[in-house]
CSV table of C-alpha atoms in Angstrom, one decimal:
chain,number,residue,atom,x,y,z
A,1486,UNK,CA,126.6,113.4,131.4
A,1487,UNK,CA,130.3,113.8,131.0
A,1488,UNK,CA,132.9,112.9,128.4
A,1489,UNK,CA,132.8,113.7,124.7
A,1490,UNK,CA,131.6,110.3,123.7
A,1491,UNK,CA,128.2,110.9,125.0
A,1492,UNK,CA,127.4,113.5,122.3
A,1493,UNK,CA,129.8,112.8,119.5
A,1494,UNK,CA,128.2,111.0,116.6
A,1495,UNK,CA,130.6,108.4,115.1
A,1496,UNK,CA,132.2,109.9,112.1
A,1497,UNK,CA,130.7,107.6,109.5
A,1498,UNK,CA,127.2,108.1,110.8
A,1499,UNK,CA,127.8,111.8,110.8
A,1500,UNK,CA,129.1,111.7,107.3
A,1501,UNK,CA,126.0,109.8,106.1
A,1502,UNK,CA,123.7,112.3,107.7
A,1503,UNK,CA,125.6,115.2,106.2
A,1504,UNK,CA,125.4,113.5,102.7
A,1505,UNK,CA,121.6,113.1,103.0
A,1506,UNK,CA,121.0,116.6,104.2
A,1507,UNK,CA,123.1,118.1,101.4
A,1508,UNK,CA,120.8,116.6,98.7
A,1509,UNK,CA,117.4,117.7,97.5
A,1510,UNK,CA,114.6,115.6,99.0
A,1511,UNK,CA,114.1,113.4,95.8
A,1512,UNK,CA,117.8,112.8,95.4
A,1513,UNK,CA,117.9,111.4,99.0
A,1514,UNK,CA,115.9,108.5,97.7
A,1515,UNK,CA,118.7,107.8,95.2
A,1516,UNK,CA,121.3,107.9,97.9
A,1517,UNK,CA,119.3,105.5,99.9
A,1518,UNK,CA,119.1,103.2,97.0
A,1519,UNK,CA,122.9,103.2,96.8
A,1520,UNK,CA,123.1,102.2,100.4
A,1521,UNK,CA,120.5,99.5,99.7
A,1522,UNK,CA,122.8,98.1,96.9
A,1523,UNK,CA,125.8,98.2,99.1
A,1524,UNK,CA,124.4,96.0,101.9
A,1525,UNK,CA,126.9,93.2,102.0
A,1526,UNK,CA,125.8,89.6,101.8
A,1527,UNK,CA,125.8,87.6,105.1
A,1528,UNK,CA,129.0,85.7,105.9
A,1529,UNK,CA,128.6,82.0,105.3
A,1530,UNK,CA,128.3,81.2,109.0
A,1531,UNK,CA,125.1,83.3,109.1
A,1532,UNK,CA,123.8,82.6,105.7
A,1533,UNK,CA,123.3,78.9,106.7
A,1534,UNK,CA,121.9,79.9,110.2
A,1535,UNK,CA,119.0,82.4,109.8
A,1536,UNK,CA,117.9,81.2,113.3
A,1537,UNK,CA,120.8,83.1,114.7
A,1538,UNK,CA,119.5,86.4,113.4
A,1539,UNK,CA,116.9,88.6,115.1
A,1540,UNK,CA,113.9,89.7,113.1
A,1541,UNK,CA,113.2,93.5,113.4
A,1542,UNK,CA,109.5,93.6,114.0
A,1543,UNK,CA,109.3,97.4,113.6
A,1544,UNK,CA,110.1,97.1,109.9
A,1545,UNK,CA,107.3,96.3,107.4
A,1546,UNK,CA,109.6,94.0,105.5
A,1547,UNK,CA,111.4,91.1,106.8
A,1548,UNK,CA,114.8,92.2,108.0
A,1549,UNK,CA,117.2,90.3,110.3
A,1550,UNK,CA,120.1,91.6,112.1
A,1551,UNK,CA,122.8,90.1,114.3
A,1552,UNK,CA,125.7,91.7,116.4
A,1553,UNK,CA,128.9,90.1,117.3
A,1554,UNK,CA,131.1,91.6,119.9
A,1555,UNK,CA,134.8,90.8,119.4
A,1556,UNK,CA,137.5,92.4,121.5
A,1557,UNK,CA,135.1,95.1,122.7
A,1558,UNK,CA,134.1,96.1,119.2
A,1559,UNK,CA,130.7,95.5,117.6
A,1560,UNK,CA,130.3,93.7,114.2
A,1561,UNK,CA,126.9,94.0,112.5
A,1562,UNK,CA,125.3,91.8,110.0
A,1563,UNK,CA,121.9,92.3,108.4
A,1564,UNK,CA,119.8,90.8,105.6
A,1565,UNK,CA,116.6,91.9,104.0
A,1566,UNK,CA,115.1,90.8,100.6
A,1567,UNK,CA,115.7,92.5,97.4
A,1568,UNK,CA,112.0,93.4,97.1
A,1569,UNK,CA,112.5,95.6,100.2
A,1570,UNK,CA,115.1,98.1,99.1
A,1571,UNK,CA,114.1,100.8,101.6
A,1572,UNK,CA,114.7,98.4,104.5
A,1573,UNK,CA,117.9,97.2,103.0
A,1574,UNK,CA,119.0,100.8,102.7
A,1575,UNK,CA,118.2,101.5,106.3
A,1576,UNK,CA,120.1,98.4,107.4
A,1577,UNK,CA,123.1,99.2,105.2
A,1578,UNK,CA,123.4,102.8,106.7
A,1579,UNK,CA,123.7,101.2,110.1
A,1580,UNK,CA,126.0,98.4,109.0
A,1581,UNK,CA,128.4,100.8,107.4
A,1582,UNK,CA,128.2,103.3,110.3
A,1583,UNK,CA,128.3,101.0,113.2
A,1584,UNK,CA,130.6,98.1,112.2
A,1585,UNK,CA,133.8,98.3,114.2
A,1586,UNK,CA,132.7,100.8,116.8
A,1587,UNK,CA,133.3,100.1,120.4
A,1588,UNK,CA,130.5,99.2,122.7
A,1589,UNK,CA,130.4,102.7,124.3
A,1590,UNK,CA,130.3,104.3,120.9
A,1591,UNK,CA,127.4,102.2,119.8
A,1592,UNK,CA,125.4,102.8,122.9
A,1593,UNK,CA,126.0,106.6,122.6
A,1594,UNK,CA,124.4,106.8,119.2
A,1595,UNK,CA,121.3,108.9,119.8
A,1596,UNK,CA,118.2,106.9,119.5
A,1597,UNK,CA,116.7,109.5,117.1
A,1598,UNK,CA,119.6,109.3,114.6
A,1599,UNK,CA,117.2,107.9,111.9
A,1600,UNK,CA,115.1,111.0,112.2
A,1601,UNK,CA,118.0,113.3,111.6
A,1602,UNK,CA,118.7,112.1,108.1
A,1603,UNK,CA,116.0,114.1,106.4
A,1604,UNK,CA,114.2,111.1,105.2
A,1605,UNK,CA,110.8,111.9,106.6
A,1606,UNK,CA,109.6,113.8,103.6
A,1607,UNK,CA,111.2,111.4,101.0
A,1608,UNK,CA,110.2,108.1,102.6
A,1609,UNK,CA,107.6,109.1,105.3
A,1610,UNK,CA,108.0,109.2,109.1
A,1611,UNK,CA,106.3,105.9,109.5
A,1612,UNK,CA,108.8,104.1,107.3
A,1613,UNK,CA,111.7,105.8,109.1
A,1614,UNK,CA,110.3,104.3,112.3
A,1615,UNK,CA,111.5,100.9,111.0
A,1616,UNK,CA,115.1,102.2,111.0
A,1617,UNK,CA,114.6,103.4,114.7
A,1618,UNK,CA,113.5,99.9,115.6
A,1619,UNK,CA,116.5,98.5,114.0
A,1620,UNK,CA,118.9,100.8,115.9
A,1621,UNK,CA,117.2,99.9,119.2
A,1622,UNK,CA,117.5,96.3,118.6
A,1623,UNK,CA,121.2,96.6,117.6
A,1624,UNK,CA,121.9,98.5,120.9
A,1625,UNK,CA,120.1,95.9,122.9
A,1626,UNK,CA,122.1,93.1,121.3
A,1627,UNK,CA,125.2,95.1,122.0
A,1628,UNK,CA,124.3,95.5,125.6
A,1629,UNK,CA,123.4,91.9,126.1
A,1630,UNK,CA,126.5,90.5,124.4
A,1631,UNK,CA,129.0,92.9,126.1
A,1632,UNK,CA,127.5,92.1,129.5
A,1633,UNK,CA,127.7,88.3,128.8
A,1634,UNK,CA,131.3,88.7,127.7
A,1635,UNK,CA,132.4,90.3,130.9
B,629,UNK,CA,90.9,108.3,73.6
B,630,UNK,CA,90.6,105.3,75.9
B,631,UNK,CA,93.0,102.4,75.1
B,632,UNK,CA,91.4,99.3,73.6
B,633,UNK,CA,89.9,96.9,76.1
B,634,UNK,CA,91.4,93.6,77.1
B,635,UNK,CA,89.3,90.8,75.7
B,636,UNK,CA,90.9,88.0,77.9
B,637,UNK,CA,88.2,85.4,78.5
B,638,UNK,CA,88.6,85.3,82.3
B,639,UNK,CA,87.9,89.1,82.6
B,640,UNK,CA,84.7,88.7,80.6
B,641,UNK,CA,83.2,86.8,83.6
B,642,UNK,CA,83.7,89.8,85.8
B,643,UNK,CA,81.1,92.6,86.2
B,644,UNK,CA,83.5,95.2,84.9
B,645,UNK,CA,86.1,93.6,82.6
B,646,UNK,CA,87.3,97.1,81.6
B,647,UNK,CA,89.0,97.5,84.9
B,648,UNK,CA,91.6,94.8,84.3
B,649,UNK,CA,94.5,94.3,81.7
B,650,UNK,CA,96.6,91.2,81.4
B,651,UNK,CA,100.4,91.4,81.3
B,652,UNK,CA,100.3,90.4,77.7
B,653,UNK,CA,97.9,93.2,76.9
B,654,UNK,CA,100.2,95.6,78.6
B,655,UNK,CA,103.2,94.3,76.8
B,656,UNK,CA,101.4,94.8,73.5
B,657,UNK,CA,100.2,98.3,74.3
B,658,UNK,CA,103.2,99.8,76.1
B,659,UNK,CA,104.0,103.2,74.6
B,660,UNK,CA,100.7,103.9,73.0
B,661,UNK,CA,99.6,107.5,73.3
B,662,UNK,CA,97.0,108.1,75.9
B,663,UNK,CA,98.2,105.2,78.1
B,664,UNK,CA,100.0,105.9,81.3
B,665,UNK,CA,101.4,103.1,83.4
B,666,UNK,CA,101.7,103.8,87.2
B,667,UNK,CA,103.6,101.6,89.6
B,668,UNK,CA,102.5,101.8,93.2
B,669,UNK,CA,104.3,99.7,95.8
B,670,UNK,CA,104.6,99.3,99.6
B,671,UNK,CA,108.2,100.0,99.4
B,672,UNK,CA,109.0,103.5,98.3
B,673,UNK,CA,112.2,102.5,96.5
B,674,UNK,CA,111.1,99.3,94.7
B,675,UNK,CA,110.3,101.2,91.5
B,676,UNK,CA,113.8,102.6,91.4
B,677,UNK,CA,115.3,99.0,91.4
B,678,UNK,CA,113.5,98.3,88.1
B,679,UNK,CA,110.1,99.2,86.7
B,680,UNK,CA,108.1,98.5,83.6
B,681,UNK,CA,109.6,100.7,80.8
B,682,UNK,CA,107.9,104.1,80.6
B,683,UNK,CA,105.9,103.7,83.8
B,684,UNK,CA,105.8,106.4,86.5
B,685,UNK,CA,105.7,106.0,90.2
B,686,UNK,CA,102.9,107.1,92.6
B,687,UNK,CA,103.8,106.5,96.3
B,688,UNK,CA,100.8,106.0,98.6
B,689,UNK,CA,102.6,107.4,101.6
B,690,UNK,CA,104.1,110.5,100.4
B,691,UNK,CA,102.0,111.5,97.4
B,692,UNK,CA,98.4,110.5,97.9
B,693,UNK,CA,97.9,111.8,101.4
B,694,UNK,CA,97.7,115.3,102.7
B,695,UNK,CA,101.0,116.0,104.6
B,696,UNK,CA,99.2,117.5,107.6
B,697,UNK,CA,95.6,116.5,108.0
B,698,UNK,CA,94.8,112.7,108.0
B,699,UNK,CA,93.0,112.8,104.6
B,700,UNK,CA,93.7,112.4,100.9
B,701,UNK,CA,94.7,115.1,98.5
B,702,UNK,CA,92.3,117.8,97.6
B,703,UNK,CA,91.3,118.6,94.1
B,704,UNK,CA,94.2,121.0,93.4
B,705,UNK,CA,96.8,118.7,94.9
B,706,UNK,CA,95.6,115.8,92.9
B,707,UNK,CA,95.5,117.8,89.7
B,708,UNK,CA,99.2,118.9,90.4
B,709,UNK,CA,100.2,115.4,91.1
B,710,UNK,CA,98.6,113.7,88.0
B,711,UNK,CA,99.7,116.6,85.8
B,712,UNK,CA,103.3,116.1,86.9
B,713,UNK,CA,103.1,112.4,86.1
B,714,UNK,CA,101.9,113.1,82.6
B,715,UNK,CA,98.4,111.9,83.2
B,716,UNK,CA,95.5,113.8,81.6
B,717,UNK,CA,91.8,113.5,82.5
B,718,UNK,CA,91.2,111.3,79.4
B,719,UNK,CA,94.4,109.1,79.9
B,720,UNK,CA,93.9,105.4,80.3
B,721,UNK,CA,95.8,104.7,83.5
B,722,UNK,CA,97.0,101.1,84.2
B,723,UNK,CA,98.2,100.7,87.8
B,724,UNK,CA,100.4,97.8,89.0
B,725,UNK,CA,102.4,97.1,92.1
B,726,UNK,CA,103.8,94.6,94.5
B,727,UNK,CA,102.0,92.2,97.0
B,728,UNK,CA,99.0,91.2,94.9
B,729,UNK,CA,98.5,94.8,93.8
B,730,UNK,CA,97.7,95.7,97.4
B,731,UNK,CA,98.9,99.3,97.0
B,732,UNK,CA,98.0,99.5,93.4
B,733,UNK,CA,94.4,98.9,94.4
B,734,UNK,CA,94.7,101.6,97.0
B,735,UNK,CA,95.9,104.1,94.4
B,736,UNK,CA,93.1,103.0,92.1
B,737,UNK,CA,90.6,103.7,94.9
B,738,UNK,CA,92.1,107.2,95.5
B,739,UNK,CA,91.9,107.9,91.7
B,740,UNK,CA,88.2,106.9,92.0
B,741,UNK,CA,87.6,109.5,94.6
B,742,UNK,CA,88.3,112.0,91.9
B,743,UNK,CA,86.3,110.0,89.4
B,744,UNK,CA,89.2,109.4,86.9
B,745,UNK,CA,87.2,107.5,84.4
B,746,UNK,CA,89.6,105.0,82.8
B,747,UNK,CA,91.8,103.4,85.5
B,748,UNK,CA,92.6,99.8,85.4
B,749,UNK,CA,94.7,97.3,87.3
B,750,UNK,CA,97.4,95.0,85.8
B,751,UNK,CA,96.2,91.5,86.8
B,752,UNK,CA,99.0,89.8,88.6
B,753,UNK,CA,100.8,93.1,89.2
B,754,UNK,CA,104.6,93.5,89.4
B,755,UNK,CA,105.3,90.0,90.6
B,756,UNK,CA,103.6,88.3,87.6
B,757,UNK,CA,105.3,90.6,85.1
B,758,UNK,CA,108.7,89.7,86.6
B,759,UNK,CA,107.8,86.0,86.9
B,760,UNK,CA,107.1,86.0,83.1
B,761,UNK,CA,110.5,87.4,82.4
B,762,UNK,CA,109.2,90.6,81.0
B,763,UNK,CA,111.3,93.8,80.7
B,764,UNK,CA,112.2,96.0,83.6
B,765,UNK,CA,114.4,99.1,83.4
B,766,UNK,CA,116.1,101.4,85.8
B,767,UNK,CA,116.0,104.1,83.1
B,768,UNK,CA,114.2,107.0,84.5
B,769,UNK,CA,111.0,107.8,82.7
B,770,UNK,CA,111.0,111.1,81.0
B,771,UNK,CA,107.6,112.7,81.7
B,772,UNK,CA,106.0,115.7,79.8
B,773,UNK,CA,103.8,117.4,82.4
B,774,UNK,CA,100.3,118.0,81.2
B,775,UNK,CA,97.3,119.9,82.6
B,776,UNK,CA,95.0,117.9,84.8
B,777,UNK,CA,91.8,119.8,85.6
B,778,UNK,CA,90.9,120.5,89.3
B,779,UNK,CA,88.2,118.1,90.1
B,780,UNK,CA,86.6,118.2,93.6
B,781,UNK,CA,87.1,115.0,95.5
B,782,UNK,CA,83.9,113.1,96.0
B,783,UNK,CA,83.8,111.0,99.2
B,784,UNK,CA,80.1,110.1,99.1
B,785,UNK,CA,80.1,107.0,96.9
B,786,UNK,CA,83.2,104.9,97.8
B,787,UNK,CA,84.4,106.3,101.1
B,788,UNK,CA,82.9,105.7,104.6
B,789,UNK,CA,83.7,107.7,107.7
B,790,UNK,CA,83.3,106.5,111.3
B,791,UNK,CA,79.8,108.1,111.6
B,792,UNK,CA,78.8,106.2,108.4
B,793,UNK,CA,79.9,103.0,110.0
B,794,UNK,CA,78.0,103.7,113.3
B,795,UNK,CA,74.9,104.3,111.2
B,796,UNK,CA,75.5,101.2,109.1
B,797,UNK,CA,74.9,98.4,111.6
B,798,UNK,CA,72.4,95.9,110.2
B,799,UNK,CA,74.2,96.0,106.9
B,800,UNK,CA,77.2,93.9,105.9
B,801,UNK,CA,80.6,94.8,107.1
B,802,UNK,CA,83.7,93.2,105.9
B,803,UNK,CA,86.9,93.0,108.0
B,804,UNK,CA,89.8,92.2,105.6
B,805,UNK,CA,92.6,92.1,108.2
B,806,UNK,CA,94.3,89.0,109.4
B,807,UNK,CA,92.5,86.6,111.8
B,808,UNK,CA,94.8,87.7,114.6
B,809,UNK,CA,93.8,91.3,114.2
B,810,UNK,CA,90.1,90.4,113.9
B,811,UNK,CA,90.1,88.4,117.1
B,812,UNK,CA,92.0,91.0,119.0
B,813,UNK,CA,95.3,89.2,119.5
B,814,UNK,CA,97.0,92.1,117.6
B,815,UNK,CA,96.3,95.6,116.4
B,816,UNK,CA,98.4,95.3,113.3
B,817,UNK,CA,99.2,92.5,110.8
B,818,UNK,CA,101.6,89.8,111.9
B,819,UNK,CA,105.1,90.9,111.3
B,820,UNK,CA,104.0,94.6,110.7
B,821,UNK,CA,104.7,97.4,113.1
B,822,UNK,CA,102.1,98.3,115.7
B,823,UNK,CA,100.5,101.5,114.6
B,824,UNK,CA,98.9,102.8,117.6
B,825,UNK,CA,95.4,101.4,118.0
B,826,UNK,CA,94.5,101.5,121.7
B,827,UNK,CA,92.0,98.6,121.5
B,828,UNK,CA,92.0,95.3,119.6
B,829,UNK,CA,89.3,93.3,118.0
B,830,UNK,CA,86.7,94.1,115.3
B,831,UNK,CA,83.6,96.1,114.6
B,832,UNK,CA,80.7,94.1,115.8
B,833,UNK,CA,78.9,92.1,113.0
B,834,UNK,CA,81.8,92.3,110.6
B,835,UNK,CA,82.6,89.2,108.6
B,836,UNK,CA,86.3,88.2,108.5
B,837,UNK,CA,87.6,87.8,105.0
B,838,UNK,CA,91.3,88.4,104.8
B,839,UNK,CA,91.8,90.5,101.6
B,840,UNK,CA,94.4,88.2,100.0
B,841,UNK,CA,91.9,85.4,99.8
B,842,UNK,CA,90.8,87.1,96.6
B,843,UNK,CA,94.2,86.5,95.0
B,844,UNK,CA,95.3,83.4,93.3
B,845,UNK,CA,98.9,82.0,94.0
B,846,UNK,CA,100.4,84.0,91.1
B,847,UNK,CA,99.0,87.3,92.4
B,848,UNK,CA,96.2,87.4,89.7
B,849,UNK,CA,92.5,87.8,91.0
B,850,UNK,CA,90.7,84.5,91.4
B,851,UNK,CA,88.1,83.9,88.8
B,852,UNK,CA,84.5,84.9,89.1
B,853,UNK,CA,83.2,81.5,90.4
B,854,UNK,CA,85.8,81.4,93.1
B,855,UNK,CA,85.1,85.0,94.2
B,856,UNK,CA,81.4,84.4,94.2
B,857,UNK,CA,82.0,81.3,96.4
B,858,UNK,CA,83.8,83.5,99.0
B,859,UNK,CA,81.8,86.7,99.1
B,860,UNK,CA,78.2,85.5,98.1
B,861,UNK,CA,78.1,81.9,99.3
B,862,UNK,CA,80.3,82.0,102.4
B,863,UNK,CA,79.8,85.6,103.6
B,864,UNK,CA,76.3,85.9,102.3
B,865,UNK,CA,76.5,89.2,100.3
B,866,UNK,CA,73.5,89.7,98.1
B,867,UNK,CA,72.9,92.0,95.1
B,868,UNK,CA,71.7,95.4,96.3
B,869,UNK,CA,73.6,95.1,99.6
B,870,UNK,CA,75.2,98.3,101.0
B,871,UNK,CA,78.7,97.1,102.1
B,872,UNK,CA,81.5,98.7,104.0
B,873,UNK,CA,85.0,97.2,104.1
B,874,UNK,CA,87.8,98.1,106.4
B,875,UNK,CA,91.3,97.1,107.6
B,876,UNK,CA,93.9,99.1,109.5
B,877,UNK,CA,94.3,102.3,107.4
B,878,UNK,CA,92.2,101.5,104.4
B,879,UNK,CA,94.8,100.0,102.0
B,880,UNK,CA,94.0,96.2,102.2
B,881,UNK,CA,90.3,97.0,102.1
B,882,UNK,CA,90.8,99.0,98.9
B,883,UNK,CA,91.7,95.6,97.3
B,884,UNK,CA,88.5,94.1,98.6
B,885,UNK,CA,86.6,97.2,97.5
B,886,UNK,CA,87.9,96.6,94.0
B,887,UNK,CA,86.9,93.0,94.0
B,888,UNK,CA,83.4,93.7,95.2
B,889,UNK,CA,82.8,96.7,93.0
B,890,UNK,CA,84.5,96.0,89.8
B,891,UNK,CA,84.8,92.1,89.7
B,892,UNK,CA,81.6,91.1,91.3
B,893,UNK,CA,79.4,94.1,90.5
B,894,UNK,CA,78.2,95.2,93.9
B,895,UNK,CA,77.2,98.9,93.4
B,896,UNK,CA,77.2,100.2,96.9
B,897,UNK,CA,80.5,99.4,98.5
B,898,UNK,CA,82.5,101.8,100.5
B,899,UNK,CA,85.9,101.7,102.0
B,900,UNK,CA,86.3,102.9,105.6
B,901,UNK,CA,89.9,104.3,105.4
B,902,UNK,CA,89.9,105.4,109.1
B,903,UNK,CA,89.7,101.8,109.7
B,904,UNK,CA,91.2,100.1,112.8
B,905,UNK,CA,93.7,102.9,113.6
B,906,UNK,CA,90.6,105.1,114.1
B,907,UNK,CA,88.0,102.7,115.4
B,908,UNK,CA,90.4,101.0,117.7
B,909,UNK,CA,91.2,104.3,119.4
B,910,UNK,CA,87.9,106.1,119.2
B,911,UNK,CA,85.9,106.6,122.5
B,912,UNK,CA,82.9,104.5,123.2
B,913,UNK,CA,82.6,102.8,119.8
B,914,UNK,CA,81.5,99.2,120.2
B,915,UNK,CA,84.1,96.5,119.7
B,916,UNK,CA,83.8,92.7,119.5
B,917,UNK,CA,86.7,90.3,120.2
B,918,UNK,CA,87.2,86.6,119.4
B,919,UNK,CA,86.3,84.8,116.2
B,920,UNK,CA,82.5,85.5,116.4
B,921,UNK,CA,81.1,88.4,114.5
B,922,UNK,CA,79.3,89.7,117.6
B,923,UNK,CA,76.0,91.5,118.0
B,924,UNK,CA,75.0,94.9,116.6
B,925,UNK,CA,74.8,97.4,119.4
B,926,UNK,CA,71.3,98.4,120.5
B,927,UNK,CA,71.1,102.1,121.1
């Protein structure tokens, strides 16, 4: 492994992690709720085409993601029902942290990033696993879409 | 002082009408001294997005289980939890939640392990409360902690372990999971994460009755006659039967345990909380696949 990109967490994801870790366990839930509320609505071109989105089976609630790669940068879209705020929160953390990153930056995000947010106690390790599944699917889509673009 | 009982006609048909309250009853009694309303959902944040005014949250994942051993809280931990929620030993507790009261029934079953006397479910749960346009608030509930006595947990009456199930063959078993899990196509519910059972299928002789069949379209429990048609006529349960229900980790089967015990009046119903995540990974336990119940092992 060489190069700084292999280990450097993208700044927004690092900031999110630090924000969570700076809080008491129960306040981390409130921050997750804020993320949940900030998940943007799907743009119209996807809102009308749910078939384009990939369902994340690792999550207990229905959550769908879609990655676009434009000019070498990833753009991430996600949707989950209002009745699933935890899942929305996970998706929102990733959307905010990943949108606009280069392909290499996305692929270099450590697979265990969700486990570093200090949510195991607040939310339970099993639930955090849903976010790990989301990240894996995002990376897979990025890989597939950047390969087909070449 | 227990709160007044709900005299709703539908409830009177059930074996233990005192275990249910209607949304109207709850709206009329909110805020009464001695009544504590508890929300228990699958999603750990749903309560924070809006809850019944004055209610407190109990999370099944992070609050009802021992953090290390795969077991429920012990007497001291349970006393600390309930005291911190403002629940006294003589409080009337009304539990409600999402998804047909799936997790609410689970919480109620855990309360039963400690023999909390007056614990009821809100018929229809969170979804019906919302559908009827009743109040929700994001205002945090201010709780005055109280003393809850340390009561030893009693696993004998309503909880079954793997050894109990092995000794149970010849008596009714109810598998409340999805048909796909029962037949062995999957080890977890459709659209749910795989949770690490090594083998798929069901415990031989278990009848397949997916738990949500006990719920009507609006999330309330089906009426007595409809439930009798499922569990007595179709499955063949008879008064006096010794029944064990199971699912994947014991949560869906808590709902069925509630139906059989409190609505239909079966007196010997246990929930096997080890359920498929234990049975499906245990060495040399018998397993049946396909849609047939399968034969009891001869040992």
